[in-house]
XYZ file of C-alpha atoms in Angstrom:
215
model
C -99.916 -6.886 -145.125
C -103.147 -5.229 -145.733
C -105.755 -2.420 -144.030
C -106.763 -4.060 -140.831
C -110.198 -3.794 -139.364
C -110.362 -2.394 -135.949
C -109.702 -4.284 -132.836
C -112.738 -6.017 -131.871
C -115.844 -6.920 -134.410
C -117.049 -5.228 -136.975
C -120.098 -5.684 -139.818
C -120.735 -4.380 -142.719
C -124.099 -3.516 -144.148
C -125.666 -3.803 -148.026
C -126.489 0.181 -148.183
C -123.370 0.821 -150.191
C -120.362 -1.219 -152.152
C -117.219 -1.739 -149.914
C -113.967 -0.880 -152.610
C -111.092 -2.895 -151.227
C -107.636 -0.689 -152.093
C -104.891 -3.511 -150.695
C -105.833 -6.635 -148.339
C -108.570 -6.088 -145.793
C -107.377 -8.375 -142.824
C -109.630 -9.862 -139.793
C -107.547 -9.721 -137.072
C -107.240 -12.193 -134.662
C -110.258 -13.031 -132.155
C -112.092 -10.514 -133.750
C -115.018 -11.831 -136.211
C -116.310 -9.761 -139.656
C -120.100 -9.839 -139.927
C -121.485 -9.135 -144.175
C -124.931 -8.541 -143.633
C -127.446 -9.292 -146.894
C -126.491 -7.091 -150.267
C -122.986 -6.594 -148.892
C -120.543 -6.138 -151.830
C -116.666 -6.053 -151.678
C -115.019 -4.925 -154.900
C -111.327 -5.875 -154.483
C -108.260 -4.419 -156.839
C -106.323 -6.238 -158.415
C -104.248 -8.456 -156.102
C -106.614 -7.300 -153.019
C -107.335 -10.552 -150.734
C -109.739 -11.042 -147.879
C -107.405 -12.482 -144.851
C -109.368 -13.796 -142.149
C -106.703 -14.011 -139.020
C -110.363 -14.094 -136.616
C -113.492 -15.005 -137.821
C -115.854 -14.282 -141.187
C -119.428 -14.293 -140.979
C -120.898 -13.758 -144.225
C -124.492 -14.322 -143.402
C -126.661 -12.751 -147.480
C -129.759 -14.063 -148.511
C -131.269 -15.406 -151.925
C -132.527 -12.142 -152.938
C -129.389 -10.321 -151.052
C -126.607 -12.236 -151.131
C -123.369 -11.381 -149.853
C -120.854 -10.580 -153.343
C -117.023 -10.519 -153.745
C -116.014 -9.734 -156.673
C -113.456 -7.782 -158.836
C -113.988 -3.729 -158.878
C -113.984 -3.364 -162.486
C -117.025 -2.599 -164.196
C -115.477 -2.185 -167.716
C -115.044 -4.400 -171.081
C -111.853 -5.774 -172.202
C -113.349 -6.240 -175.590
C -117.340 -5.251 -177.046
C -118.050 -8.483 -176.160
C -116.263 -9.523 -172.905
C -117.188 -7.776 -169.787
C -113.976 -8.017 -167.472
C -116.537 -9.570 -164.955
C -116.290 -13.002 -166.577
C -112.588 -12.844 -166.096
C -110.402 -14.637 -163.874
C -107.607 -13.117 -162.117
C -109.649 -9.946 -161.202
C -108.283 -9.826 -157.334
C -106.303 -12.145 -155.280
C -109.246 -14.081 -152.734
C -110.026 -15.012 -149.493
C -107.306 -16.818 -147.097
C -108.042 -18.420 -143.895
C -105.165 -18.771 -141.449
C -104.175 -21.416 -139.249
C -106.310 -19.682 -135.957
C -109.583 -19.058 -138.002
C -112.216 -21.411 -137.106
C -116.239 -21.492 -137.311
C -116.413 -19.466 -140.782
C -119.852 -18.940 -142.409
C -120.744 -18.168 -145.889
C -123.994 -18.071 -146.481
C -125.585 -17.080 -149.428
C -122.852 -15.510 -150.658
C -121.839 -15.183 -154.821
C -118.002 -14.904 -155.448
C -116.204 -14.763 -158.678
C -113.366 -13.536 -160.681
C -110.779 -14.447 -158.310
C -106.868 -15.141 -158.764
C -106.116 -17.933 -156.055
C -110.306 -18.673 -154.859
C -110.513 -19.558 -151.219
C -106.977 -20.541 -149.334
C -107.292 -22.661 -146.295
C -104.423 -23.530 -144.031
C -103.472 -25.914 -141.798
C -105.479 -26.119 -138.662
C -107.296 -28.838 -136.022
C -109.565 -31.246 -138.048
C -111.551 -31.923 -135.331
C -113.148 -28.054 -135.115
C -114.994 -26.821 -138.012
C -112.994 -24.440 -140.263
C -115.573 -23.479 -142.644
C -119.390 -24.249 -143.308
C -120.106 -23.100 -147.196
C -124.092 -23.232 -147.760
C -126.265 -22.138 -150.488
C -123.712 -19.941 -152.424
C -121.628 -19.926 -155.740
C -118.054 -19.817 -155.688
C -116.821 -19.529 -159.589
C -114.369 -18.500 -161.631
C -110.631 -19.171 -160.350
C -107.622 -18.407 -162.208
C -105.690 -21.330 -159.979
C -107.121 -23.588 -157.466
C -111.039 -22.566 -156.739
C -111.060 -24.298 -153.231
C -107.734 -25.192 -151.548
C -108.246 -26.671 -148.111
C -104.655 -27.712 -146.059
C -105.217 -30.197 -143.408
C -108.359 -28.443 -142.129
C -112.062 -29.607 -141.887
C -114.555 -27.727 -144.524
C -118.555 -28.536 -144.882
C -120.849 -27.502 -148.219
C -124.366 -27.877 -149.058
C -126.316 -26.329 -151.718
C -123.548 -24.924 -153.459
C -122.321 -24.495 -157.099
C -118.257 -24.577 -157.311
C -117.573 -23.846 -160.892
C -114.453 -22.791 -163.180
C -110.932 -22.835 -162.509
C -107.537 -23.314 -163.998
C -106.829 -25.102 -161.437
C -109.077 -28.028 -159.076
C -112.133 -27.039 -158.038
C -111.527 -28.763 -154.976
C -107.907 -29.223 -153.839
C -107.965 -30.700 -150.687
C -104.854 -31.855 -148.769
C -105.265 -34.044 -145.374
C -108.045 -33.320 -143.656
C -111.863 -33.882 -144.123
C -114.544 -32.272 -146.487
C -118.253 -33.150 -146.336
C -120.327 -31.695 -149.499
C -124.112 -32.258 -149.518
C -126.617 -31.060 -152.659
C -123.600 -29.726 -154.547
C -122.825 -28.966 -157.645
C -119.236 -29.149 -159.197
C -118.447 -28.267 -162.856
C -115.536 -26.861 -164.661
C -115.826 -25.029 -168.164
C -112.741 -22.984 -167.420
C -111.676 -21.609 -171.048
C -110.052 -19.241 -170.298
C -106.301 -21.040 -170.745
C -105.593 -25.097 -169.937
C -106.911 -26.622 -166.992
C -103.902 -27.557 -165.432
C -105.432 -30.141 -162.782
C -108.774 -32.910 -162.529
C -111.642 -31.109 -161.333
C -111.579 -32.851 -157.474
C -107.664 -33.540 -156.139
C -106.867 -35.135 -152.770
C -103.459 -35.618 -151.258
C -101.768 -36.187 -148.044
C -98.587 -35.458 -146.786
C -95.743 -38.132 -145.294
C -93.523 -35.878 -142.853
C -91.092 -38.344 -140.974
C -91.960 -38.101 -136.834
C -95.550 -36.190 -137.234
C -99.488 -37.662 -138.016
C -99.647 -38.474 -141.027
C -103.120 -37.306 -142.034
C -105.155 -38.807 -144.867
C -107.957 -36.659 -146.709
C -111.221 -38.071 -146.273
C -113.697 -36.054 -148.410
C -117.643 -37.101 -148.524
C -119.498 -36.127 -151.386
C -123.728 -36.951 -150.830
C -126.494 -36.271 -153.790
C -123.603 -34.049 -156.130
C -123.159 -33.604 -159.195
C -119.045 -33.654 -160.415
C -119.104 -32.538 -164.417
């Protein structure tokens, strides 16, 4: 479901915002390069679905920003930018492997970042030097895969900040803290499971967490 980018790769530049209608999908093989001051502004229910590969490469003064499209108040006092729930987020399917965000600030989001199943032993995602906040569920979700962060603030959600079944996570000069207020935090801020599936690997999550802070 969703507009899909052409066949073959395709970047986006800063010069302009990118407004995101229904799902903008990555299609398979095919990698989608942000380049510093890129914005998406996603609809309500809009999702990023990365089938290939995302290369979201901003920088401190330019960073890379997805984000809800609306620019409006829902009262005097409460821009709808501090909302959760804004758009739906960015999914990364089971074939989608050596993902870069990279300066990048992302907020307002209904499910955060969706990760599914895929080989542990290749790199599904490398997170540096961004800010993923505000989640109306889960603000990380990571399914048997293996995810890196360092220099990174993962704040607010209803959900976990980091949810994080099988697999292996390695987080590095990180910062994780949920004020969520907008209704009951429905989980503990860092969740790990593992699945027991009669006849397959069972696959334990090992997470690493170096020089963080967990609040």
């Amino acid at each position: 479901k969703g507009k899909e980018l052409p066949a073959g790769n395709t970047t986006l530049n800063g010069n302009k915002p990118y407004l995101i209608y229904d799902s903008l999908v990555v299609t398979p093989e095919a990698t989608l390069t942000l380049q510093p001051g890129a914005k998406l502004f996603f609809y309500d229910k809009a999702m990023l679905l990365v089938k290939g590969r995302l290369a979201a490469e901003g920088t401190a003064q330019n960073p890379v920003q997805f984000r809800g499209y609306r620019l409006d108040k829902l009262f005097s006092n409460l821009p709808y930018d501090y909302l959760a729930g804004q758009w739906g987020g960015i999914r990364f399917f089971k074939d989608s492997y050596e993902n870069k965000m990279n300066q990048v600030r992302m907020r307002g989001s209904s499910y955060g970042i969706a990760i599914d199943s895929s080989d542990i032993d290749r790199t599904k995602l490398i997170l540096s030097n961004s800010v993923i906040h505000n989640s109306a569920t889960d603000l990380v979700q990571s399914n048997f895969s293996n995810i890196k962060a360092w220099n990174c603030q993962f704040s607010n959600a209803g959900g976990a900040l980091i949810h994080q079944i099988g697999g292996r996570s390695e987080f590095i000069h990180c910062t994780l803290a949920n004020y969520y207020n907008f209704d009951i935090i429905s989980s503990a801020i860092l969740s790990f499971e593992h699945l027991i599936d009669e006849g397959t690997c069972n696959v334990f999550a090992n997470a690493t967490f170096k020089n963080c802070i967990i609040t």
